[in-house]
Coordinates of C-alpha atoms and ligand atoms in Angstrom, one line a residue:
M12 CA -6.2 -30.2 0.0
S13 CA -4.2 -27.3 0.8
R14 CA -5.2 -23.7 -0.7
K15 CA -3.7 -22.3 -3.6
I16 CA -2.6 -18.7 -3.1
V17 CA -1.4 -16.8 -6.3
L18 CA 0.5 -13.8 -5.0
L19 CA 1.7 -11.3 -7.6
A20 CA 4.6 -9.0 -6.7
S21 CA 6.4 -10.7 -3.7
T22 CA 9.3 -8.3 -4.3
G23 CA 7.3 -5.2 -3.2
Q24 CA 6.8 -3.6 0.2
V25 CA 3.4 -5.2 0.9
G26 CA 4.2 -8.5 -1.5
F27 CA 7.3 -9.1 0.6
E28 CA 5.4 -8.9 4.1
L29 CA 2.3 -11.0 2.6
N30 CA 4.7 -13.6 1.3
R31 CA 5.8 -14.3 4.9
Q32 CA 2.5 -14.2 6.7
L33 CA 0.2 -15.9 4.0
Q34 CA 2.2 -19.1 4.3
S35 CA 0.5 -20.3 7.2
F36 CA -2.7 -19.9 5.4
G37 CA -2.0 -22.4 2.3
E38 CA 0.4 -22.9 -0.7
V39 CA 1.6 -19.8 -2.0
V40 CA 2.9 -19.3 -5.5
T41 CA 4.8 -15.9 -6.0
V42 CA 4.4 -14.6 -9.4
T43 CA 7.3 -11.6 -10.0
R44 CA 8.5 -10.4 -13.4
E45 CA 11.1 -13.0 -13.1
N46 CA 8.0 -15.4 -14.2
V47 CA 6.3 -12.9 -16.4
N48 CA 6.2 -9.2 -17.4
F49 CA 2.9 -7.9 -15.7
L50 CA 2.5 -5.5 -18.7
D51 CA 1.9 -8.2 -20.7
L52 CA -1.5 -9.2 -19.8
E53 CA -2.3 -12.0 -22.2
A54 CA 0.9 -13.8 -20.5
V55 CA -0.2 -13.1 -17.2
Y56 CA -3.7 -14.5 -17.8
Q57 CA -2.4 -17.6 -19.3
Y58 CA 0.4 -18.3 -16.1
I59 CA -2.3 -17.7 -13.5
N60 CA -4.8 -19.5 -15.3
K61 CA -2.6 -22.6 -15.2
I62 CA -2.0 -22.1 -11.4
S63 CA -5.8 -22.5 -11.0
P64 CA -5.8 -20.5 -7.7
D65 CA -8.1 -20.7 -4.9
I66 CA -7.0 -16.8 -3.9
I67 CA -5.3 -14.3 -6.0
V68 CA -3.6 -11.5 -4.3
N69 CA -2.2 -8.5 -6.0
A70 CA 0.6 -6.6 -4.5
A71 CA 1.8 -5.3 -7.8
A72 CA 1.3 -1.8 -9.1
Y73 CA 2.9 1.0 -11.0
T74 CA 4.2 3.1 -7.8
A75 CA 6.1 5.6 -9.0
V76 CA 3.9 8.5 -8.9
D77 CA 5.8 11.0 -10.6
K78 CA 6.7 9.1 -13.4
A79 CA 3.2 7.9 -13.9
E80 CA 2.6 11.7 -15.3
S81 CA 4.8 10.7 -18.3
D82 CA 4.5 7.0 -18.4
I83 CA 0.6 6.8 -18.8
A84 CA 0.5 3.5 -20.9
S85 CA 2.1 1.6 -18.5
T86 CA 0.7 3.1 -15.2
F87 CA -2.9 2.1 -16.7
T88 CA -1.7 -1.3 -17.8
L89 CA -0.4 -2.2 -14.3
N90 CA -3.0 -0.3 -12.4
R91 CA -5.9 -0.6 -14.3
D92 CA -6.1 -3.8 -16.8
L93 CA -3.7 -6.0 -14.9
P94 CA -6.7 -5.8 -11.8
R95 CA -9.5 -6.2 -14.9
V96 CA -7.7 -9.5 -15.9
L97 CA -7.1 -10.7 -12.3
A98 CA -10.8 -10.1 -11.5
E99 CA -11.7 -12.3 -14.6
L100 CA -9.4 -15.1 -13.4
S101 CA -11.1 -15.1 -9.9
I102 CA -14.3 -15.5 -11.8
V103 CA -13.1 -18.4 -13.9
H104 CA -11.5 -20.1 -10.8
D105 CA -14.2 -19.1 -8.3
A106 CA -11.4 -17.4 -6.3
W107 CA -11.3 -14.6 -3.8
L108 CA -9.5 -11.7 -5.2
V109 CA -7.3 -9.5 -2.8
H110 CA -6.3 -5.9 -4.3
Y111 CA -4.7 -2.9 -3.1
S112 CA -5.7 0.7 -3.6
S113 CA -4.7 4.1 -2.4
D114 CA -5.6 7.4 -0.6
Y115 CA -4.9 9.2 -4.0
V116 CA -8.3 8.1 -5.4
Y117 CA -9.9 10.9 -3.4
P118 CA -9.8 14.7 -4.1
G119 CA -7.8 15.6 -0.9
N120 CA -9.7 18.5 0.0
G121 CA -11.4 19.3 3.4
D122 CA -10.0 18.1 6.9
T123 CA -12.5 15.1 7.6
S124 CA -11.7 11.7 7.0
W125 CA -12.6 10.3 3.7
I126 CA -15.2 7.1 3.8
E127 CA -15.2 4.3 1.2
S128 CA -18.4 5.8 -0.1
D129 CA -17.3 9.4 -0.9
A130 CA -16.9 10.3 -4.4
P131 CA -13.6 9.6 -5.6
G132 CA -11.6 12.6 -7.7
P133 CA -7.9 11.7 -8.3
L134 CA -5.5 14.7 -8.4
N135 CA -2.7 12.7 -10.6
V136 CA -2.4 9.8 -13.4
Y137 CA -1.5 7.4 -10.7
G138 CA -4.7 7.8 -8.7
Q139 CA -7.0 7.8 -11.7
S140 CA -5.3 4.5 -12.6
K141 CA -5.7 3.2 -9.4
L142 CA -9.3 4.0 -9.3
E143 CA -10.2 2.7 -12.3
G144 CA -8.4 -0.8 -11.2
D145 CA -10.9 -0.8 -8.4
L146 CA -13.8 0.2 -10.3
A147 CA -12.8 -2.7 -12.8
I148 CA -12.7 -5.2 -10.0
E149 CA -16.1 -3.9 -8.4
S150 CA -17.7 -4.6 -11.9
I151 CA -16.3 -8.0 -12.6
A152 CA -15.6 -10.1 -9.5
S153 CA -18.1 -11.0 -7.1
K154 CA -15.5 -12.3 -4.2
Y155 CA -13.0 -9.3 -3.5
L156 CA -11.4 -7.1 -1.2
I157 CA -9.9 -4.0 -2.1
F158 CA -7.9 -2.4 0.5
R159 CA -7.1 1.3 -0.1
T160 CA -4.1 2.2 2.0
S161 CA -1.8 5.2 2.5
W162 CA 1.8 6.2 2.8
V163 CA 2.9 2.9 2.8
Y164 CA 6.8 2.3 4.2
A165 CA 8.6 -0.7 5.4
A166 CA 12.2 -1.7 6.9
R167 CA 12.7 -2.6 3.2
G168 CA 12.2 -1.2 -0.4
N169 CA 12.0 2.5 -1.3
N170 CA 9.8 4.4 1.0
F171 CA 10.2 7.7 3.3
L172 CA 11.3 5.8 6.3
L173 CA 14.2 4.6 4.6
S174 CA 15.0 8.0 2.3
M175 CA 14.9 10.0 5.7
L176 CA 17.6 7.7 7.7
R177 CA 19.6 7.9 4.8
L178 CA 19.4 11.7 4.5
G179 CA 19.5 12.3 8.0
K180 CA 23.0 10.5 8.0
E181 CA 24.2 12.7 5.0
R182 CA 22.8 16.0 5.5
D183 CA 23.0 18.3 8.7
S184 CA 19.6 20.1 7.3
L185 CA 16.5 18.8 5.5
N186 CA 13.2 20.7 4.7
I187 CA 10.2 18.5 4.6
V188 CA 6.4 19.3 3.5
N189 CA 4.1 19.9 6.4
D190 CA 1.1 20.5 4.4
Q191 CA -0.1 16.8 3.4
I192 CA -2.1 15.0 6.1
G193 CA -2.1 11.1 6.4
A194 CA -1.1 8.1 8.0
P195 CA 1.9 6.3 7.6
T196 CA 1.4 2.5 7.1
P197 CA 3.7 -0.3 7.4
A198 CA 3.3 -3.1 4.9
S199 CA 3.6 -5.3 7.8
L200 CA 0.4 -4.0 9.0
I201 CA -1.3 -4.1 5.7
A202 CA -0.2 -8.1 5.1
T203 CA -1.3 -9.0 8.7
V204 CA -4.5 -7.2 8.5
S205 CA -5.1 -8.3 4.9
T206 CA -4.5 -12.0 6.1
L207 CA -7.1 -11.9 9.0
C208 CA -9.5 -10.6 6.5
L209 CA -8.8 -13.3 4.2
Q210 CA -9.2 -15.9 7.1
K211 CA -12.5 -14.5 7.8
V212 CA -13.9 -14.3 4.4
I213 CA -12.8 -18.0 3.5
S214 CA -14.2 -19.4 6.9
L215 CA -17.9 -18.1 6.2
D216 CA -20.7 -19.5 4.0
S217 CA -22.1 -16.1 3.5
A218 CA -18.7 -14.6 2.7
Q219 CA -19.9 -12.6 -0.3
S220 CA -21.2 -9.9 1.5
F221 CA -17.7 -9.3 2.7
S222 CA -16.8 -8.3 -0.7
G223 CA -15.9 -4.4 -1.1
V224 CA -13.6 -1.8 -0.5
Y225 CA -11.9 -1.3 2.7
H226 CA -9.6 1.2 4.3
L227 CA -6.7 -0.2 5.7
A228 CA -4.4 2.3 7.5
S229 CA -2.7 3.0 10.9
R230 CA -4.7 5.1 13.2
G231 CA -4.4 8.6 13.6
H232 CA -2.8 11.0 11.3
T233 CA 0.2 13.3 10.7
N234 CA 2.1 15.2 7.9
W235 CA 5.2 14.3 6.4
Y236 CA 7.6 17.0 8.6
D237 CA 6.0 15.5 11.7
F238 CA 6.3 11.8 10.6
A239 CA 10.2 12.9 9.6
S240 CA 10.7 14.4 13.2
K241 CA 9.4 11.1 15.0
I242 CA 11.8 9.1 12.7
F243 CA 14.6 11.1 13.8
D244 CA 13.5 11.3 17.4
E245 CA 13.3 7.7 17.4
A246 CA 16.4 7.3 15.8
R247 CA 18.3 9.3 18.3
I248 CA 16.4 7.3 21.1
R249 CA 18.2 4.4 19.4
G250 CA 21.5 5.9 19.6
L251 CA 21.8 6.2 15.6
S252 CA 24.7 8.5 14.5
L253 CA 23.0 11.5 12.5
A254 CA 24.6 14.2 10.4
L255 CA 21.4 16.0 10.7
K256 CA 21.9 18.8 13.6
K257 CA 19.0 19.1 16.3
G258 CA 16.9 21.8 14.8
G259 CA 18.0 21.0 11.4
L260 CA 14.6 19.8 10.4
G261 CA 12.8 22.7 8.5
Q262 CA 9.2 22.7 7.3
I263 CA 8.1 23.8 3.6
S264 CA 4.7 23.9 2.2
S265 CA 3.9 21.9 -0.9
T266 CA 4.0 24.8 -3.3
E267 CA 7.6 25.2 -2.2
Y268 CA 8.2 21.5 -3.3
P269 CA 6.8 21.2 -6.8
T270 CA 6.5 17.8 -8.1
P271 CA 5.3 16.7 -11.7
A272 CA 2.1 15.0 -10.0
K273 CA -0.1 17.1 -7.7
R274 CA -0.5 15.5 -4.0
P275 CA -3.7 15.6 -2.0
Q276 CA -3.6 17.6 1.0
N277 CA -6.1 15.6 2.9
S278 CA -5.4 11.8 2.8
R279 CA -7.3 10.9 6.3
L280 CA -8.9 7.5 5.9
N281 CA -11.9 6.5 8.0
L282 CA -11.5 3.1 9.7
D283 CA -14.5 2.4 10.8
K284 CA -15.8 0.3 7.9
I285 CA -12.9 -2.4 8.5
E286 CA -13.0 -2.5 12.0
S287 CA -16.8 -3.0 12.3
K288 CA -17.0 -5.4 9.6
F289 CA -13.9 -7.7 10.4
G290 CA -13.7 -6.9 14.4
V291 CA -9.9 -5.6 14.1
I292 CA -8.7 -2.5 16.0
M293 CA -6.1 -0.6 13.8
P294 CA -3.3 0.2 15.8
T295 CA -1.4 3.9 15.7
W296 CA 1.1 5.4 13.3
E297 CA 3.5 6.2 16.2
S298 CA 3.5 2.5 17.4
Q299 CA 3.9 0.9 14.3
L300 CA 6.9 3.2 13.4
S301 CA 8.7 1.8 16.4
L302 CA 8.1 -1.4 15.4
T303 CA 9.2 -0.8 12.1
M304 CA 12.3 0.8 13.3
E305 CA 13.4 -2.1 15.4
E306 CA 13.0 -4.3 12.5
W307 CA 15.2 -2.2 10.6
L308 CA 17.7 -2.0 13.5
D309 CA 17.7 -5.8 13.6
A310 CA 18.5 -6.2 10.1
N311 CA 20.9 -3.1 9.7
G312 CA 22.7 -2.7 13.1
S313 CA 22.8 0.5 14.9
V314 CA 25.4 2.2 12.3
Ligands
NAP402 N1 3.5 2.8 -1.6 C1 2.7 3.6 -1.3 O1 2.6 4.5 -0.7 C2 1.1 3.3 -1.3 C3 0.3 4.1 -1.0 C4 -0.9 3.8 -1.1 C5 -1.4 2.6 -1.9 N2 -0.5 1.8 -2.2 C6 -0.7 0.7 -2.8 O2 -0.1 -0.6 -2.0 C7 0.2 -1.6 -3.3 C8 1.3 -2.0 -2.7 O3 2.5 -0.9 -3.0 P1 3.7 -1.1 -2.5 O4 4.4 0.1 -1.9 O5 4.1 -2.4 -2.0 O6 4.6 -1.2 -4.0 P2 6.2 -1.7 -4.6 O7 6.8 -1.5 -3.6 O8 6.5 -0.4 -5.4 O9 6.1 -2.8 -5.3 C9 5.4 -2.8 -6.7 C10 5.5 -4.3 -7.1 O10 4.9 -4.5 -8.5 C11 5.9 -5.1 -9.2 N3 6.2 -4.5 -10.5 C12 5.8 -3.7 -11.2 N4 6.0 -3.5 -12.3 C13 6.2 -4.6 -12.7 C14 6.0 -5.6 -14.1 N5 5.9 -4.8 -15.2 N6 6.2 -6.8 -14.2 C15 6.3 -7.6 -12.5 N7 6.1 -7.1 -11.8 C16 6.0 -5.4 -11.5 C17 7.5 -4.8 -8.7 O11 8.5 -5.7 -9.0 P3 10.0 -5.4 -8.8 O12 10.6 -5.5 -7.5 O13 10.6 -6.6 -10.0 O14 10.1 -3.9 -9.6 C18 7.0 -5.0 -7.3 O15 7.0 -6.1 -6.7 C19 0.2 -1.1 -4.4 O16 -1.4 -1.4 -4.8 C20 0.2 0.5 -4.3 O17 -0.7 1.2 -5.4 C21 1.0 2.0 -2.0

């Protein structure tokens, strides 16, 4: 009998890639807002309960970090209460639960990489809601993988890569923040590694010892300005026409670019736990950017 995998939010960046990659692993039943509004938790419970899943993968989240500062009720419903309901369903169906969390659960100080057991200390509503989602799963579920990732982008969706490619065509100069450090991580990498980890836990008898929180991000780190520089270098190498002048990319500090939500300055995520426990080696953010640019070009042409 084939495994039944419920995938929430196959329209998001990570959800879209998961939908591609999980197909080889079982029968994927996608659940999106076309089926049920995820803010209606009772409806979500009933809908998924009827499917009777073996695995639940939650790629849904309230990800508009600045809007979250004022849209607090919806943020906590999606990022804290939905994971709690999914954890309850995972117990009812003895299902594995895969969930995604964020570098924003950490306080962002210092200059060393965070390890999963470090004390959290979110700086904004989104980070607090993601942390409370993680805690809800940890307190209820018994078979779960929580992957904390950072700076997610893809060849589709709303993300920094696509914003830079658009702005680079429209403007001859741009200023980008240079004092937040992290690892840009493509949704495709997140989906690939999540699927590998899931394959491992499903195949093991004593898999419950794998339950826990893991960092899942590209290797290395950069800041948004250097990430943007690399994007434009890669674009020029591939012959993309840009309005942005050479030398038109400027650096500014976070204080010069105020946003409703405060951002952590240090989002470095230590990868030792996922690498040692699952035997994976995470690739560098530079190699991943190159691959994602190729994918974007294949889909959009070299206009
Ligand atoms: N993006 C980042 O930089 C980042 C960084 C660290 C961690 N993460 C975490 O990584 C995970 C995946 O993020 P992502 O970037 O893939 O997110 P995303 O592209 O913003 O996708 C969010 C998904 O949630 C769905 N959704 C939101 N509200 C909904 C509602 N009321 N009813 C039904 N569906 C709803 C969206 O559906 P629609 O398409 O219909 O709106 C979309 O499919 C999340 O847990 C996020 O917190 C993201």
